[in-house]
PDB file of C-alpha atoms in Angstrom:
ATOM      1  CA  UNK A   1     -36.885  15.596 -18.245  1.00 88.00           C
ATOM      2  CA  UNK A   2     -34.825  13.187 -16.588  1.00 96.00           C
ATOM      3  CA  UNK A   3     -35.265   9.455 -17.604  1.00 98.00           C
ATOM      4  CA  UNK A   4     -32.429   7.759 -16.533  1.00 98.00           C
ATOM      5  CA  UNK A   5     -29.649   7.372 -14.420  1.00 98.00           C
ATOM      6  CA  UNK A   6     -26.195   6.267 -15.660  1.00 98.00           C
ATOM      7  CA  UNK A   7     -23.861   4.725 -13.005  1.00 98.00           C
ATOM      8  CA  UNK A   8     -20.313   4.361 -13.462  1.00 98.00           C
ATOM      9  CA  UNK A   9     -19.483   0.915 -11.251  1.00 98.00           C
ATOM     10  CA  UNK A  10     -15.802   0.481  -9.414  1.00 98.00           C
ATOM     11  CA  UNK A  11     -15.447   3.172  -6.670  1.00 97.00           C
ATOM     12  CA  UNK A  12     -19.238   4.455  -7.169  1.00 98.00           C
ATOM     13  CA  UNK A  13     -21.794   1.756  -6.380  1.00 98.00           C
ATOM     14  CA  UNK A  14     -19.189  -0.821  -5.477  1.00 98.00           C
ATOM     15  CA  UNK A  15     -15.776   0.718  -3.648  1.00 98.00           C
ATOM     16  CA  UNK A  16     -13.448  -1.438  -4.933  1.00 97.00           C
ATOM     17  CA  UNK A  17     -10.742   1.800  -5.375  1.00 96.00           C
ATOM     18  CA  UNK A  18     -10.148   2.614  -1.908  1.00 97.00           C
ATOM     19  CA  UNK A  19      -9.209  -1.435  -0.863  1.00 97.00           C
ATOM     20  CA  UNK A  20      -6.875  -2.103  -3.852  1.00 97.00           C
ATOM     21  CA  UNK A  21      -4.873   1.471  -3.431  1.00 97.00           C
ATOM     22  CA  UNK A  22      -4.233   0.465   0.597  1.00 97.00           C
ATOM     23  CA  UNK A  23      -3.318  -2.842  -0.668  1.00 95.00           C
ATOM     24  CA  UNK A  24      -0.658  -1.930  -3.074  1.00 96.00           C
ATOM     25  CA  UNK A  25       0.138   0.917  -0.792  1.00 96.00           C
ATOM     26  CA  UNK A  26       0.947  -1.566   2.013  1.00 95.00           C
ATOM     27  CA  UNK A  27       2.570  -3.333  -0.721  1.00 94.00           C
ATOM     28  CA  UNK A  28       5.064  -0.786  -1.701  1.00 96.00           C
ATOM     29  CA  UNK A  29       5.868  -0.450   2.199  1.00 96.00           C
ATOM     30  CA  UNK A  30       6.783  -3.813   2.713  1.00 93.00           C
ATOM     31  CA  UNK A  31       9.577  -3.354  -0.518  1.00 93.00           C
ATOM     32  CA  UNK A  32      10.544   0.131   1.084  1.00 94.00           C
ATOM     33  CA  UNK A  33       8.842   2.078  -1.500  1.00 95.00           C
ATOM     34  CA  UNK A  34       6.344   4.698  -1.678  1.00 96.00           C
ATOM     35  CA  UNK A  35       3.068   5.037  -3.362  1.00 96.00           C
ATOM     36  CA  UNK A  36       1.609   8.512  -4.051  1.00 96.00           C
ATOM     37  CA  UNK A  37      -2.314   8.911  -3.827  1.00 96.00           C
ATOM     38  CA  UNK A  38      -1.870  11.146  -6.582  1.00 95.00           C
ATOM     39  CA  UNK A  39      -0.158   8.716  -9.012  1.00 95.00           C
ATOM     40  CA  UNK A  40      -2.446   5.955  -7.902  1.00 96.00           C
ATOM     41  CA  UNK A  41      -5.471   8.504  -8.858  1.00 96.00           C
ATOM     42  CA  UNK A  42      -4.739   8.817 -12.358  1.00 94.00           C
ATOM     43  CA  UNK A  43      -5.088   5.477 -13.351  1.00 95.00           C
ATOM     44  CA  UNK A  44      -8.733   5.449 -11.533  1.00 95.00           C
ATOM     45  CA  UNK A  45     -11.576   5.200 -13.955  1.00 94.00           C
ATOM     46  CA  UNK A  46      -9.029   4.210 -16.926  1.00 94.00           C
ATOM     47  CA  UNK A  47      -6.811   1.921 -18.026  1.00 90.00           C
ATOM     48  CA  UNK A  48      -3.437   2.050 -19.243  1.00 88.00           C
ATOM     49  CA  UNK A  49      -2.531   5.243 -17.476  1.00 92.00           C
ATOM     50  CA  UNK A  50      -0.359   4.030 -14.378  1.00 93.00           C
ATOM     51  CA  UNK A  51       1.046   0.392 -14.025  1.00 94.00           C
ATOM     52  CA  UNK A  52       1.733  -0.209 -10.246  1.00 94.00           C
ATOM     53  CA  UNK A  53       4.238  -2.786 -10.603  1.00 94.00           C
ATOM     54  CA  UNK A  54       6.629  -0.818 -12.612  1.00 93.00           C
ATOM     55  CA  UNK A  55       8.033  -0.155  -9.593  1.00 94.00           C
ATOM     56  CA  UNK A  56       8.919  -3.908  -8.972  1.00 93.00           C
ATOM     57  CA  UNK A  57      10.909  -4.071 -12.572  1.00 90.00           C
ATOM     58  CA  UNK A  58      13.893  -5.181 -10.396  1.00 90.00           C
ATOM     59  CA  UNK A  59      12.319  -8.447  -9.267  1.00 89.00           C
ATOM     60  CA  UNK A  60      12.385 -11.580 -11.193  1.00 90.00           C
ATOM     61  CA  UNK A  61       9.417 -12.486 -12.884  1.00 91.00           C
ATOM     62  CA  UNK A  62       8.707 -15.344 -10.608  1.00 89.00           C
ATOM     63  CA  UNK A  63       8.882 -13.010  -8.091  1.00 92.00           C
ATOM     64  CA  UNK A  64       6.644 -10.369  -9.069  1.00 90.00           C
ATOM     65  CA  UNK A  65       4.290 -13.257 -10.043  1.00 93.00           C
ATOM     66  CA  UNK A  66       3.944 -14.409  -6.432  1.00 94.00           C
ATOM     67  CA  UNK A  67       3.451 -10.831  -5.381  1.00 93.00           C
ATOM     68  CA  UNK A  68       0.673 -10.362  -7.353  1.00 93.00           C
ATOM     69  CA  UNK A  69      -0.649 -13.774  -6.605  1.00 95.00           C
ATOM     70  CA  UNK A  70      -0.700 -12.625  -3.055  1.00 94.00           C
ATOM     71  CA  UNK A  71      -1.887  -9.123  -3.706  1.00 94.00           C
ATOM     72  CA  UNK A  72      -5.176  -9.860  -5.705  1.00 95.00           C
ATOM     73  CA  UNK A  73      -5.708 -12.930  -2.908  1.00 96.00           C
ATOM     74  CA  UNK A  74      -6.159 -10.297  -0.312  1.00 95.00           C
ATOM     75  CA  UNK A  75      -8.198  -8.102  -1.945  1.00 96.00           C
ATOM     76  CA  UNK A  76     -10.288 -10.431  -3.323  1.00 96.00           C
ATOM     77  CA  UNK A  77     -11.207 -11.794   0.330  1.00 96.00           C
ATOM     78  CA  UNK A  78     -11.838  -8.231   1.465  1.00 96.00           C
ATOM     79  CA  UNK A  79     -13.827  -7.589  -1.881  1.00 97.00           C
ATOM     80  CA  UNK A  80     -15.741 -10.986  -0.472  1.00 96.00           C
ATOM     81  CA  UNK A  81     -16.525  -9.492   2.694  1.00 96.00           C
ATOM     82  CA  UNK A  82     -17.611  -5.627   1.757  1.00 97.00           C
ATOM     83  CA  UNK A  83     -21.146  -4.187   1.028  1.00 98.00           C
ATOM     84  CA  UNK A  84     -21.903  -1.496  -1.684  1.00 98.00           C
ATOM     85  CA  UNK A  85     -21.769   1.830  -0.547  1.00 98.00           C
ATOM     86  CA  UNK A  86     -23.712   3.085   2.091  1.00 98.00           C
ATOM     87  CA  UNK A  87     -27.072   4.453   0.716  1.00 98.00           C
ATOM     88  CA  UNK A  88     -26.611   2.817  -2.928  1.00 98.00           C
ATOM     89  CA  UNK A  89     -29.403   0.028  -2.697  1.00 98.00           C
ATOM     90  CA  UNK A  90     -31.987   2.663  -0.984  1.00 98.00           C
ATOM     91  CA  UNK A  91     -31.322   5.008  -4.053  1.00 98.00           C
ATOM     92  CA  UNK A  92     -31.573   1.951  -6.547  1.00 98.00           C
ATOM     93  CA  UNK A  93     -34.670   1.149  -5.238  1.00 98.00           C
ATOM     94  CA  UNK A  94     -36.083   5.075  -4.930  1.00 98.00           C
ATOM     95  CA  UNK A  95     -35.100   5.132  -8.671  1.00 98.00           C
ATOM     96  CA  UNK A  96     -36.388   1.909 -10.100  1.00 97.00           C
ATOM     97  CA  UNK A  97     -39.737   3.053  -7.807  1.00 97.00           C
ATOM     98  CA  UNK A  98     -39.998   6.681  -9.657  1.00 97.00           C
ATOM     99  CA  UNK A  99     -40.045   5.009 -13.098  1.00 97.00           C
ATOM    100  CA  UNK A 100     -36.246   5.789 -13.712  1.00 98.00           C
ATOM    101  CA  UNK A 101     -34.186   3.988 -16.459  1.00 98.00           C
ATOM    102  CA  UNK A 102     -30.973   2.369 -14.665  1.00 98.00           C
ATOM    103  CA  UNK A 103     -27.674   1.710 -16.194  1.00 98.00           C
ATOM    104  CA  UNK A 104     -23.929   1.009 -16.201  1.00 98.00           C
ATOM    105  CA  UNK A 105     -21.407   2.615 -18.370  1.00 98.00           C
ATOM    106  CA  UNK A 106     -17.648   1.474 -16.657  1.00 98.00           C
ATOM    107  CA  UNK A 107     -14.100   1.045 -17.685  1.00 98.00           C
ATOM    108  CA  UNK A 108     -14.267  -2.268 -16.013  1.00 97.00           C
ATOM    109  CA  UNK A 109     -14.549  -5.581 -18.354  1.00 97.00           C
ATOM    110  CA  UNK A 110     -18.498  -7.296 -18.018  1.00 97.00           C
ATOM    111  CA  UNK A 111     -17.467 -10.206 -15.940  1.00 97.00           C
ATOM    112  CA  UNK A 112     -15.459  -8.597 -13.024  1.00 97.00           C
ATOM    113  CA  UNK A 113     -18.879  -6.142 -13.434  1.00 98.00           C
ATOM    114  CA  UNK A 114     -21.436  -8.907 -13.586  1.00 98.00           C
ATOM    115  CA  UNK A 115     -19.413 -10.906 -10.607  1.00 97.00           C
ATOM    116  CA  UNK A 116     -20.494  -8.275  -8.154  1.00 98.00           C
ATOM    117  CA  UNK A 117     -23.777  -7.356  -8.879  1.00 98.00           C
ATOM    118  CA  UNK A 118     -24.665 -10.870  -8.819  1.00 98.00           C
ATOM    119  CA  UNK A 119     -22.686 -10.906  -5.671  1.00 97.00           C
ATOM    120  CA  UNK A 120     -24.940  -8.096  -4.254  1.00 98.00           C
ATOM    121  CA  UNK A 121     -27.582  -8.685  -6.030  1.00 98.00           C
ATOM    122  CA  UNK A 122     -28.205  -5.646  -7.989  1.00 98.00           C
ATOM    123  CA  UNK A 123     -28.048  -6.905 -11.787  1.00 97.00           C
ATOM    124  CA  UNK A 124     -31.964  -6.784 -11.552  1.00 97.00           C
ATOM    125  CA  UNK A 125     -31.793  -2.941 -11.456  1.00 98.00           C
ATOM    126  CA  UNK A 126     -30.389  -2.499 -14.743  1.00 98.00           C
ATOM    127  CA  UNK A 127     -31.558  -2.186 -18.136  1.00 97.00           C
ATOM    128  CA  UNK A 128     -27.717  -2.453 -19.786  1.00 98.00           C
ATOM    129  CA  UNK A 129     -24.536  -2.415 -19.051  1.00 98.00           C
ATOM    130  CA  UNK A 130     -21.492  -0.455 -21.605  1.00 98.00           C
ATOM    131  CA  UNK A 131     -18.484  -2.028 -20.555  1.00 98.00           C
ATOM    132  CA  UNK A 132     -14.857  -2.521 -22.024  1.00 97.00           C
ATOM    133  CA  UNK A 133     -15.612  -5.288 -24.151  1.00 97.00           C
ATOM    134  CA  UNK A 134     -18.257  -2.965 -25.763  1.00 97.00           C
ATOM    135  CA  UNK A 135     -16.149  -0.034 -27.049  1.00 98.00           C
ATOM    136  CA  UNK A 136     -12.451   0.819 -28.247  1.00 97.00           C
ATOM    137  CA  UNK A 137     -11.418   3.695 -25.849  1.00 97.00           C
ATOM    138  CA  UNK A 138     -12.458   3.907 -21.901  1.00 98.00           C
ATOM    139  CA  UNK A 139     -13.015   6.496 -19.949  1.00 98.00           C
ATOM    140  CA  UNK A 140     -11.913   9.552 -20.312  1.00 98.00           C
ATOM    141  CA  UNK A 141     -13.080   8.956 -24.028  1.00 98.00           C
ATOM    142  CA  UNK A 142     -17.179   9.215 -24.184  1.00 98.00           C
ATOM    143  CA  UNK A 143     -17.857   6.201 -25.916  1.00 98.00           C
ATOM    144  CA  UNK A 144     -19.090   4.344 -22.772  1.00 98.00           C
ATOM    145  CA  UNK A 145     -21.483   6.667 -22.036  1.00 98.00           C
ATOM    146  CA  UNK A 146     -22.611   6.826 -25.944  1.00 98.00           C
ATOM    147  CA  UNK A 147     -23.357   3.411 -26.312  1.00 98.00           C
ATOM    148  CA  UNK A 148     -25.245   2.923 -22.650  1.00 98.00           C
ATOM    149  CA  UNK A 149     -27.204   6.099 -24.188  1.00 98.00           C
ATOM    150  CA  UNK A 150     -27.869   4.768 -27.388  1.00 98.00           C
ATOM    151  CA  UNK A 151     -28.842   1.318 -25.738  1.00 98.00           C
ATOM    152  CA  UNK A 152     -31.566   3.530 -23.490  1.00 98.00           C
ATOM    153  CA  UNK A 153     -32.491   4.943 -26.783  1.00 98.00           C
ATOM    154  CA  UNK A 154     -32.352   8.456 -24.896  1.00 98.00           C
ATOM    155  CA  UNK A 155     -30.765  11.715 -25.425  1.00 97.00           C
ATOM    156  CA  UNK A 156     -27.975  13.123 -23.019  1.00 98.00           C
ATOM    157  CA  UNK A 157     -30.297  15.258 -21.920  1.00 97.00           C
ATOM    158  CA  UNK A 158     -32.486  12.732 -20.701  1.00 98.00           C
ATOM    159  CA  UNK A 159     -30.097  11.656 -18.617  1.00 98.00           C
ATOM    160  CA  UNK A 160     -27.198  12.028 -15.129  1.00 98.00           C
ATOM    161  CA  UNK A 161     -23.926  10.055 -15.023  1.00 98.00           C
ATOM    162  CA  UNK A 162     -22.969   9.366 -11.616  1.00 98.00           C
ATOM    163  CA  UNK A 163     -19.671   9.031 -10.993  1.00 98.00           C
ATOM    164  CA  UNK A 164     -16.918   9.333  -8.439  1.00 98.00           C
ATOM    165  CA  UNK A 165     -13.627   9.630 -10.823  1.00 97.00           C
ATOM    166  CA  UNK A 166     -11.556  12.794 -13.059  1.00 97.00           C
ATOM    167  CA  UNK A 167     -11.583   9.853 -15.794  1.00 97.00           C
ATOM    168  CA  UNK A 168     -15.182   9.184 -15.470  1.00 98.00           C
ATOM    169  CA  UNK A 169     -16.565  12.350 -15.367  1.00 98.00           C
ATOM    170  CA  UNK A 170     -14.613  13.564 -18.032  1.00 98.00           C
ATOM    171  CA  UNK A 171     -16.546  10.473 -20.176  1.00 98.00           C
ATOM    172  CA  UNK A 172     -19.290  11.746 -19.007  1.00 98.00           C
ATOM    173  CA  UNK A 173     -19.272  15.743 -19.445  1.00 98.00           C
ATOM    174  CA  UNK A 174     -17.659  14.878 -22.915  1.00 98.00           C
ATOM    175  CA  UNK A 175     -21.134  12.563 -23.747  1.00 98.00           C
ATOM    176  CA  UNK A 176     -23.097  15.476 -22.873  1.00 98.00           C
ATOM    177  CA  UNK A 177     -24.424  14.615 -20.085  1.00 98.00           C
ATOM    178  CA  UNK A 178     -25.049  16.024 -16.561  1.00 97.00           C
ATOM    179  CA  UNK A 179     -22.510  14.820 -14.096  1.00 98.00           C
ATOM    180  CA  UNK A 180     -23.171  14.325 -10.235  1.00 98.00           C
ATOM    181  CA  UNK A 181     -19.442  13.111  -8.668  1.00 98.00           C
ATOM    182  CA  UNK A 182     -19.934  11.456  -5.339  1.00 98.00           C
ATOM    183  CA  UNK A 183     -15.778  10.305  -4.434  1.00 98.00           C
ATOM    184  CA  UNK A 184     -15.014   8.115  -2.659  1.00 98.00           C
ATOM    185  CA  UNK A 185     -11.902   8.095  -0.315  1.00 97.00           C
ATOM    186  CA  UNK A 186      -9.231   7.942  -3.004  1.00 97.00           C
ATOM    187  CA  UNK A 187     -10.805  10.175  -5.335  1.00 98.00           C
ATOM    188  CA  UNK A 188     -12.094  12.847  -2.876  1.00 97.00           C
ATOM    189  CA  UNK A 189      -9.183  15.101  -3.388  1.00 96.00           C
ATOM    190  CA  UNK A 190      -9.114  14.930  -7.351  1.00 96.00           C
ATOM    191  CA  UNK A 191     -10.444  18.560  -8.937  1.00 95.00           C
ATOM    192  CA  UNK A 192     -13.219  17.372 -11.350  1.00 97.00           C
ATOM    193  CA  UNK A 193     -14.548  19.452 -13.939  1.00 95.00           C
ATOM    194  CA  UNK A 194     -16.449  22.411 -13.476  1.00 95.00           C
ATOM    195  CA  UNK A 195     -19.417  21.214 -15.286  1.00 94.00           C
ATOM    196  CA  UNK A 196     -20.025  18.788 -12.192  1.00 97.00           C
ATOM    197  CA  UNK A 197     -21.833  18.042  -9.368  1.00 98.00           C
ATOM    198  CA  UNK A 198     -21.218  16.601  -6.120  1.00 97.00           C
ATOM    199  CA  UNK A 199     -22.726  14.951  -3.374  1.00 97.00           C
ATOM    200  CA  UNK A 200     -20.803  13.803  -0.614  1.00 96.00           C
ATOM    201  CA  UNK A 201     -22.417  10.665  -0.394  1.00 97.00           C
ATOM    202  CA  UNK A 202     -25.641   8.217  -1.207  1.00 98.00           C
ATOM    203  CA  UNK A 203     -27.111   8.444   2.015  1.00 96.00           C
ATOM    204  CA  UNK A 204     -29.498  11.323   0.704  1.00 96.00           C
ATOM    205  CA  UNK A 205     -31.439   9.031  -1.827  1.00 97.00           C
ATOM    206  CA  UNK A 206     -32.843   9.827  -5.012  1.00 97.00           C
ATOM    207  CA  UNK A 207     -34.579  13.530  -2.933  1.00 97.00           C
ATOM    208  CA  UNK A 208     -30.830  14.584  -2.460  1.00 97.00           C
ATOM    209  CA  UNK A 209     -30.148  13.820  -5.793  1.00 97.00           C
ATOM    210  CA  UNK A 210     -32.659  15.713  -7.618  1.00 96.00           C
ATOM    211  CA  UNK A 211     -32.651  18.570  -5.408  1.00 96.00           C
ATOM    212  CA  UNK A 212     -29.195  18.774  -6.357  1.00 96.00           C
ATOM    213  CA  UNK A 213     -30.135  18.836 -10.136  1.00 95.00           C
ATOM    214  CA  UNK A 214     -32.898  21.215  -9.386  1.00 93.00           C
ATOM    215  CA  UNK A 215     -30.850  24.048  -7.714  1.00 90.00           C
ATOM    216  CA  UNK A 216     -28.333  23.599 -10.671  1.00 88.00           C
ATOM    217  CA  UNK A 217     -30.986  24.243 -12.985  1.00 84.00           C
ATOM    218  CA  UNK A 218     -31.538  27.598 -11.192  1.00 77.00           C
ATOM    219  CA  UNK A 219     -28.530  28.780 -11.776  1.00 70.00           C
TER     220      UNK A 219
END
């Protein structure tokens, strides 16, 4: 019986993913470099995987300093001035309303998560949130997704990770639990495992989502 609903955060309810990649993409263009998509993708959902300034070694520290200075200035103010996902807040609510358990397991650290729920006012909607400064190993490890269990006081089989990264629903098929992907621009082209699900979007509610779970279950 499903009793919950685990959300990962950057990229899935809040698209942070798809602003930071064009802004270090533009970045690498201004310094005549290139940045792949599918270098950029590995580090999504993780940490530790791909550094995005190693390719600015050459500069002086100052340098690089300023750059990122200017970098996390700009997406910051776009940050400032997007919404959630389209269809995110309908399915909070449609969940919340149905007597579904809500929470957060993400790679990200509490405050940078915490920042932008308040800014969009979600933190309401959930029971806990499993962050990096709860665990020793991120996503793709399954510790996240352990502890935000273990807070619910469920089994995995109680529950669905949504997600929208290879990283996070590794975490999450690795926890046990039933995996719905929904990418997002950056991370629609990754191959995720087989054990997943996808939707191609929020817009469908919480009646996309289970149908989706209920055809699976068919199978």
């Amino acid at each position: 019986m499903l009793r919950a609903l685990i959300f990962d955060f950057d990229g899935t309810i809040f698209d942070t993913e798809t602003p930071e990649f064009e802004n270090y993409r533009a970045l690498y263009r201004e310094h005549g470099l290139v940045l792949e998509l599918s270098d950029w993708q590995r580090g999504i959902g993780t940490w530790g995987v791909f550094d995005p300034w190693a390719a600015f070694a050459h500069l002086e520290e100052i340098e690089r300093e300023r750059l990122r200075a200017r970098n996390h200035a700009r997406l910051m103010g776009q940050l400032e001035r997007s919404d959630v996902r389209p269809g995110v807040r309908e399915l909070l609510e449609q969940a919340q309303a149905a007597g579904l358990r809500l929470a957060i397991a993400t790679s990200s650290d509490r405050n940078w998560v915490q920042r932008w729920l308040e800014h969009h006012d979600l933190r309401a909607y959930f029971e806990t949130l499993a962050t990096q400064d709860d665990v020793q190993h991120v996503k793709p490890d399954p510790e996240l997704y352990r502890l935000a269990l273990a807070r619910l006081g469920l089994d995995a089989s109680e529950a669905v990770a949504i997600e929208d990264s290879l990283n996070g629903s590794l975490a999450a098929v690795r926890a046990g639990l039933r995996c719905v992907v929904v990418p997002n621009p950056v991370t629609r082209s990754l191959r995720f495992p087989p054990e997943t699900l996808r939707l191609e979007g929020f817009e469908g509610g919480l009646e996309a989502l289970r149908a989706l779970l209920a055809e699976d279950a068919l199978k």
